Coordinates of C-alpha atoms in Angstrom, one line a residue:
Chain A
M1 CA 0.0 0.0 0.0
V2 CA 1.2 3.5 -0.8
S3 CA 0.1 6.6 1.1
I4 CA -0.5 10.1 -0.1
A5 CA 2.4 11.2 2.0
Q6 CA 4.7 8.8 0.1
I7 CA 3.4 10.2 -3.2
R8 CA 4.1 13.8 -2.0
E9 CA 7.6 12.7 -1.1
A10 CA 8.2 11.2 -4.5
I11 CA 6.9 14.3 -6.2
K12 CA 9.2 16.4 -4.0
N13 CA 12.2 14.1 -5.0
S14 CA 11.3 14.4 -8.6
G15 CA 12.2 18.1 -8.5
A16 CA 9.0 19.1 -10.2
A17 CA 8.3 22.8 -9.9
I18 CA 5.4 22.5 -7.5
N19 CA 5.0 22.5 -3.7
A20 CA 4.5 18.8 -3.2
E21 CA 3.3 19.2 0.4
T22 CA 0.5 21.5 -0.4
M23 CA -0.6 20.5 -3.9
P24 CA -4.3 19.5 -4.1
I25 CA -4.8 15.7 -4.6
D26 CA -7.9 15.9 -6.8
V27 CA -6.7 18.5 -9.3
A28 CA -5.3 17.1 -12.6
F29 CA -1.5 17.3 -12.9
A30 CA -1.8 19.2 -16.1
E31 CA -4.0 21.9 -14.4
L32 CA -1.3 22.2 -11.7
G33 CA 1.2 23.0 -14.4
L34 CA 2.9 19.6 -14.5
D35 CA 3.6 18.6 -18.1
S36 CA 4.2 15.1 -19.5
L37 CA 7.9 15.3 -18.7
D38 CA 7.1 16.1 -15.0
R39 CA 4.8 13.2 -14.9
F40 CA 7.4 10.8 -16.4
N41 CA 9.7 11.9 -13.6
I42 CA 7.1 11.5 -10.9
F43 CA 6.1 8.0 -12.1
L44 CA 9.7 7.0 -12.3
E45 CA 10.3 8.1 -8.6
I46 CA 7.2 6.0 -7.7
E47 CA 8.4 3.0 -9.6
V48 CA 11.8 3.2 -7.9
I49 CA 10.1 3.3 -4.5
L50 CA 7.7 0.4 -5.3
G51 CA 10.2 -1.6 -7.4
K52 CA 7.4 -2.0 -9.9
E53 CA 6.7 -0.6 -13.3
I54 CA 3.6 1.4 -14.2
P55 CA 2.8 0.2 -17.7
D56 CA 2.6 2.9 -20.5
E57 CA -1.0 1.9 -21.2
D58 CA -2.1 2.9 -17.7
I59 CA -0.4 6.3 -17.6
E60 CA -3.3 8.2 -19.1
K61 CA -5.7 6.8 -16.4
I62 CA -3.5 8.5 -13.7
Q63 CA -4.2 12.3 -13.8
T64 CA -4.2 13.2 -10.1
V65 CA -2.4 12.3 -6.8
R66 CA -5.5 10.5 -5.6
S67 CA -5.9 8.5 -8.8
L68 CA -2.2 7.6 -8.6
V69 CA -2.7 6.3 -5.0
Q70 CA -5.8 4.4 -6.0
Y71 CA -4.1 2.9 -9.1
I72 CA -1.1 1.7 -7.1
N73 CA -3.1 0.3 -4.2
G74 CA -5.6 -1.3 -6.5
A75 CA -2.9 -2.9 -8.6
Q76 CA -1.2 -4.5 -5.6
Chain B
M1 CA 49.8 9.1 -27.6
I2 CA 46.8 8.8 -29.8
G3 CA 44.0 11.0 -28.6
L4 CA 41.6 13.8 -29.5
K5 CA 43.2 16.6 -31.4
S6 CA 40.4 18.8 -32.8
I7 CA 36.7 19.0 -33.6
A8 CA 34.7 20.9 -36.2
I9 CA 31.0 20.9 -36.8
Y10 CA 28.6 21.5 -39.6
I11 CA 25.1 22.8 -39.0
P12 CA 22.8 23.3 -42.0
Q13 CA 21.5 26.8 -42.5
D14 CA 17.8 25.9 -43.0
F15 CA 15.9 25.3 -39.9
V16 CA 12.4 24.7 -38.4
D17 CA 11.1 27.4 -36.2
N18 CA 10.3 25.3 -33.1
I19 CA 8.2 27.9 -31.3
K20 CA 5.9 28.0 -34.4
Q21 CA 5.9 24.3 -34.6
G22 CA 5.1 24.1 -30.9
R23 CA 2.0 26.2 -31.5
Y24 CA 0.9 23.7 -34.1
F25 CA 1.1 21.0 -31.4
N26 CA -0.6 23.2 -28.8
E27 CA 2.6 23.7 -26.8
T28 CA 3.6 27.0 -25.2
E29 CA 6.8 28.9 -26.0
E30 CA 7.9 28.3 -22.4
Y31 CA 7.5 24.5 -22.9
I32 CA 9.6 24.7 -26.1
R33 CA 12.3 26.9 -24.6
K34 CA 12.6 25.3 -21.1
R35 CA 11.5 21.6 -21.5
I36 CA 12.5 20.8 -25.1
G37 CA 15.3 23.3 -25.0
A38 CA 15.4 24.1 -28.7
V39 CA 13.9 27.1 -30.5
K40 CA 15.5 26.2 -33.8
L41 CA 15.9 22.7 -35.4
P42 CA 18.4 22.7 -38.3
R43 CA 17.3 20.9 -41.4
K44 CA 19.5 19.6 -44.2
A45 CA 18.5 20.6 -47.7
V46 CA 16.2 18.0 -49.4
Q47 CA 18.9 17.0 -51.9
E48 CA 21.7 17.1 -49.3
E49 CA 22.8 13.6 -48.4
T50 CA 24.4 12.3 -45.2
S51 CA 27.7 12.1 -47.0
D52 CA 27.4 15.8 -48.0
M53 CA 26.9 16.8 -44.4
S54 CA 30.0 14.7 -43.5
V55 CA 32.0 16.3 -46.3
S56 CA 31.1 19.8 -44.9
A57 CA 32.2 18.8 -41.4
I58 CA 35.5 17.4 -42.7
R59 CA 36.0 20.6 -44.8
N60 CA 35.5 22.7 -41.7
L61 CA 38.0 20.5 -39.7
L62 CA 40.7 20.8 -42.4
A63 CA 40.1 24.6 -42.5
K64 CA 40.7 25.0 -38.8
T65 CA 43.7 22.6 -38.4
H66 CA 47.0 21.9 -40.2
L67 CA 45.9 18.4 -41.0
S68 CA 46.5 17.6 -44.7
V69 CA 44.2 15.4 -46.7
E70 CA 47.1 13.1 -47.7
D71 CA 47.9 12.4 -44.0
I72 CA 44.5 11.0 -43.2
D73 CA 44.7 7.2 -42.7
A74 CA 41.2 6.3 -41.6
L75 CA 37.6 7.6 -41.7
V76 CA 34.8 6.5 -39.6
V77 CA 31.2 7.7 -40.0
V78 CA 28.7 7.2 -37.2
T79 CA 25.3 7.1 -38.7
Q80 CA 22.1 5.1 -38.9
N81 CA 20.7 7.2 -41.7
G82 CA 23.4 6.9 -44.3
D83 CA 23.2 7.6 -48.0
G84 CA 20.5 5.8 -49.9
S85 CA 19.6 2.5 -48.2
G86 CA 22.8 2.2 -46.3
L87 CA 24.7 0.0 -48.8
P88 CA 27.4 0.9 -49.6
H89 CA 28.7 2.4 -46.4
T90 CA 28.5 6.2 -46.3
S91 CA 32.2 6.5 -45.3
A92 CA 33.3 5.2 -48.7
I93 CA 31.1 7.8 -50.4
V94 CA 32.6 10.5 -48.1
Q95 CA 36.1 9.3 -48.9
D96 CA 35.5 9.9 -52.6
K97 CA 33.5 13.2 -52.2
S98 CA 36.2 14.6 -49.9
G99 CA 39.1 13.6 -52.1
L100 CA 40.6 11.6 -49.3
P101 CA 43.4 9.1 -50.1
R102 CA 42.4 5.7 -51.6
T103 CA 44.9 4.1 -49.3
M104 CA 42.8 4.9 -46.3
A105 CA 40.5 2.7 -44.2
A106 CA 36.9 3.7 -44.1
F107 CA 33.9 2.2 -42.3
D108 CA 30.6 3.1 -40.7
I109 CA 29.4 2.6 -37.1
S110 CA 25.7 1.9 -36.7
L111 CA 24.9 3.6 -33.4
G112 CA 22.7 6.4 -32.3
C113 CA 23.2 8.8 -29.4
S114 CA 25.9 6.8 -27.7
G115 CA 27.8 6.6 -31.0
Y116 CA 30.3 9.5 -30.5
V117 CA 31.7 7.9 -27.3
Y118 CA 32.0 4.5 -29.0
G119 CA 33.5 6.1 -32.0
L120 CA 36.3 7.9 -30.1
T121 CA 37.4 4.6 -28.6
I122 CA 36.9 2.5 -31.7
L123 CA 38.9 4.9 -33.9
K124 CA 41.7 5.3 -31.3
G125 CA 42.0 1.5 -30.9
F126 CA 41.8 1.0 -34.7
L127 CA 44.7 3.5 -35.3
E128 CA 46.8 1.9 -32.6
A129 CA 46.2 -1.6 -33.8
S130 CA 46.8 -0.7 -37.4
G131 CA 49.9 1.4 -36.8
L132 CA 48.2 4.4 -38.3
K133 CA 48.6 8.0 -37.3
N134 CA 45.5 10.1 -38.2
G135 CA 41.8 9.4 -38.4
I136 CA 38.7 11.3 -38.7
L137 CA 35.6 10.4 -36.7
V138 CA 32.4 11.8 -38.4
T139 CA 29.0 12.0 -36.9
A140 CA 26.1 12.6 -39.2
D141 CA 22.7 11.2 -38.5
P142 CA 20.0 13.4 -40.1
Y143 CA 16.8 12.2 -38.4
S144 CA 14.8 14.6 -40.7
K145 CA 15.0 11.6 -43.2
V146 CA 12.8 9.5 -40.9
I147 CA 10.7 12.0 -38.9
D148 CA 6.9 12.1 -39.4
S149 CA 6.2 15.9 -39.3
G150 CA 2.9 15.1 -37.6
D151 CA 4.5 13.2 -34.7
K152 CA 4.9 15.6 -31.8
A153 CA 7.2 13.4 -29.9
T154 CA 9.9 13.5 -32.5
S155 CA 9.2 16.6 -34.6
L156 CA 9.8 19.0 -31.7
L157 CA 13.1 17.4 -30.7
F158 CA 15.5 16.4 -33.5
G159 CA 17.8 18.6 -35.5
D160 CA 20.3 17.8 -38.3
A161 CA 24.0 18.4 -37.8
A162 CA 27.4 16.7 -38.4
S163 CA 30.8 16.8 -36.8
A164 CA 34.3 15.8 -37.6
T165 CA 36.8 14.9 -34.9
W166 CA 40.5 14.5 -35.6
I167 CA 42.0 11.5 -33.7
G168 CA 45.8 11.3 -33.9
E169 CA 49.2 11.2 -32.5
D170 CA 50.6 13.9 -30.1
A171 CA 47.1 14.8 -29.1
A172 CA 46.3 17.4 -26.4
W173 CA 43.4 15.3 -25.1
N174 CA 43.6 11.8 -23.7
I175 CA 40.5 9.5 -24.2
M176 CA 40.0 7.2 -21.2
P177 CA 38.5 3.7 -21.5
P178 CA 34.7 4.1 -21.5
V179 CA 32.0 2.3 -19.6
Y180 CA 29.1 0.8 -21.6
H181 CA 25.5 -0.4 -21.0
T182 CA 23.2 -2.1 -23.5
N183 CA 19.6 -3.2 -23.0
G184 CA 18.2 -4.5 -26.3
K185 CA 14.9 -5.2 -24.6
G186 CA 14.2 -1.5 -24.9
A187 CA 15.0 -1.4 -28.6
P188 CA 11.4 -0.9 -29.7
N189 CA 11.2 2.3 -27.7
L190 CA 13.4 4.2 -30.2
C191 CA 13.4 2.7 -33.7
V192 CA 12.4 3.1 -37.3
R193 CA 9.4 1.2 -38.5
D194 CA 8.2 1.4 -42.1
G195 CA 10.6 4.2 -42.7
I196 CA 9.3 6.4 -39.8
L197 CA 11.0 7.1 -36.5
K198 CA 9.0 5.9 -33.5
M199 CA 9.9 7.0 -30.0
N200 CA 8.4 6.2 -26.6
G201 CA 9.6 9.3 -24.8
R202 CA 8.7 8.0 -21.3
Q203 CA 10.8 4.9 -21.7
I204 CA 13.8 6.7 -23.1
F205 CA 13.5 9.2 -20.2
N206 CA 13.4 6.3 -17.7
F207 CA 16.3 4.5 -19.4
A208 CA 18.5 7.7 -19.2
V209 CA 17.6 8.7 -15.7
L210 CA 18.0 5.2 -14.3
N211 CA 21.3 4.4 -16.1
M212 CA 23.3 7.6 -16.8
P213 CA 23.9 8.6 -13.1
A214 CA 25.0 5.1 -12.3
Q215 CA 27.4 5.1 -15.2
I216 CA 28.8 8.4 -14.4
R217 CA 29.5 7.3 -10.8
Q218 CA 31.0 4.0 -12.1
I219 CA 33.6 5.8 -14.2
L220 CA 34.4 8.3 -11.5
D221 CA 34.9 5.5 -9.0
R222 CA 37.1 3.6 -11.4
E223 CA 39.3 6.6 -12.0
N224 CA 39.3 7.5 -8.3
M225 CA 37.9 10.9 -9.2
A226 CA 35.5 13.0 -7.2
E227 CA 32.5 14.7 -9.0
E228 CA 34.4 18.0 -8.5
D229 CA 37.4 16.7 -10.4
I230 CA 35.3 17.0 -13.6
D231 CA 35.3 20.5 -15.1
A232 CA 32.3 19.9 -17.4
Y233 CA 29.7 17.2 -17.9
I234 CA 28.7 17.0 -21.5
L235 CA 25.9 14.5 -21.8
H236 CA 23.9 13.8 -25.0
Q237 CA 21.5 16.7 -25.4
G238 CA 18.3 14.6 -25.4
S239 CA 16.1 17.4 -24.2
A240 CA 16.5 20.2 -21.7
A241 CA 14.1 18.6 -19.3
M242 CA 15.9 15.3 -19.3
L243 CA 19.3 17.0 -18.8
D244 CA 17.8 19.1 -16.0
V245 CA 16.7 15.9 -14.2
L246 CA 20.1 14.2 -14.7
S247 CA 22.1 17.2 -13.5
K248 CA 20.0 17.3 -10.3
K249 CA 21.2 13.8 -9.5
F250 CA 24.6 15.5 -8.9
P251 CA 23.6 18.5 -6.7
R252 CA 27.2 19.4 -5.8
V253 CA 28.2 19.9 -9.4
C254 CA 24.9 20.4 -11.2
D255 CA 26.0 23.7 -12.6
R256 CA 28.8 21.9 -14.5
F257 CA 26.3 20.0 -16.6
I258 CA 26.1 21.7 -20.0
I259 CA 22.6 22.2 -21.3
H260 CA 23.0 24.0 -24.6
M261 CA 20.8 22.9 -27.5
D262 CA 18.6 26.0 -28.2
E263 CA 19.7 26.4 -31.8
T264 CA 20.4 22.7 -32.7
G265 CA 17.9 20.5 -30.8
N266 CA 18.8 16.8 -30.3
T267 CA 21.3 16.1 -33.0
V268 CA 21.7 12.4 -32.1
C269 CA 25.4 11.4 -32.2
S270 CA 26.5 15.0 -33.0
S271 CA 25.2 16.6 -29.8
I272 CA 28.3 15.8 -27.8
P273 CA 31.0 17.0 -30.3
I274 CA 29.0 20.2 -30.9
L275 CA 29.5 21.1 -27.3
L276 CA 32.9 19.5 -26.9
E277 CA 34.3 21.6 -29.7
R278 CA 33.8 24.8 -27.8
M279 CA 35.1 23.3 -24.6
I280 CA 38.4 21.8 -25.9
D281 CA 39.2 25.0 -27.8
S282 CA 39.0 27.1 -24.7
P283 CA 41.9 27.1 -22.1
G284 CA 40.0 26.4 -18.9
A285 CA 38.8 22.8 -18.8
R286 CA 41.2 19.9 -18.0
S287 CA 38.8 17.0 -17.5
I288 CA 35.5 16.6 -19.3
L289 CA 33.0 13.7 -18.9
V290 CA 31.1 12.8 -22.0
G291 CA 28.1 10.5 -22.0
G292 CA 25.7 9.4 -24.7
F293 CA 22.4 7.5 -24.3
G294 CA 19.6 6.4 -26.6
V295 CA 19.0 4.0 -29.5
G296 CA 19.7 0.4 -28.5
L297 CA 19.0 1.2 -25.9
S298 CA 22.6 2.0 -25.2
T299 CA 24.8 4.2 -23.1
A300 CA 28.5 5.0 -23.2
T301 CA 30.5 7.3 -21.0
T302 CA 34.1 8.4 -21.0
I303 CA 36.3 11.1 -19.7
I304 CA 38.7 13.1 -21.8
S305 CA 41.5 14.8 -20.1
R306 CA 44.0 17.4 -21.2
E307 CA 47.6 16.2 -21.3
R308 CA 49.9 18.1 -19.0
S309 CA 52.4 20.1 -21.0

């Protein structure tokens, strides 16, 4: 299981130009100014933490922090 | 000692306005400038062949050095988009077009963005093993031959360019043994299918970010060097965003990572020599780390160091 706090930590580690601690969890990454390259980096941080790959075909389903948590926890 | 003596580059005059192209793909100017990193993407003329670009780079090298045509013993062309269908090898065509000696050795190397680092070592070793003195390493891989102009992932990224590097005796720069990494499982993530370049940007990003920092640390450890012992880190200019992420993996020296692709874009195997040319011609730097990553998927990293005079 992954927590929202872990996701925030991963976003912080990715170096994305956003305050990971205060970013809303239900607003789409794109609306928060995170582009596809930011998302690649965030997903990679998560993959390293989990030791598990998020398949390319699932990427488009994951648009918010909450959906990322739900995806990972549902997939485990 | 056989090492790196000089570099010259050739950049076609025609170019794609990448800000304008970005608008077509609904991308902002900020995204093009800061994330892609290139406002201009040079494009070879339609009738200009890979061999012609190579000839131009060699001409520029001969013009800036005292190297004579008759003293060139070997020619290597790094390309995966050679003349015609790739048979014969482009280096043979370049030998003829450049008026280089018929007594010379000439062969191509089929590698992408790691090709320059491979090429340095292959040509150095080839000259040493063959008892030869002077070789030219050319990079020329015009992706405009295989780009689908409607494909955002590749259209916004790649530019055409060529370089020519003189490898020879009594060189000012020593080429250290590289470290390599190959993962052919990732090959479909950057390949040509039905004549069109296909790229899975996310997988290329992952490959680079997972492997390049480890490879850089590996070669520094092997040479007993600290991160601070390297004056400049010249990695393949894949995209500004990718280079930004890679540089942040080395916070103590992140400002030594060169990100400079605004007027060239990603020129595949030419991106490293384009930056290296400026660096080796200036007096400051003594140790430069160069690392390429991409097609294969493949990485190669080495350090070039100035000989103490």
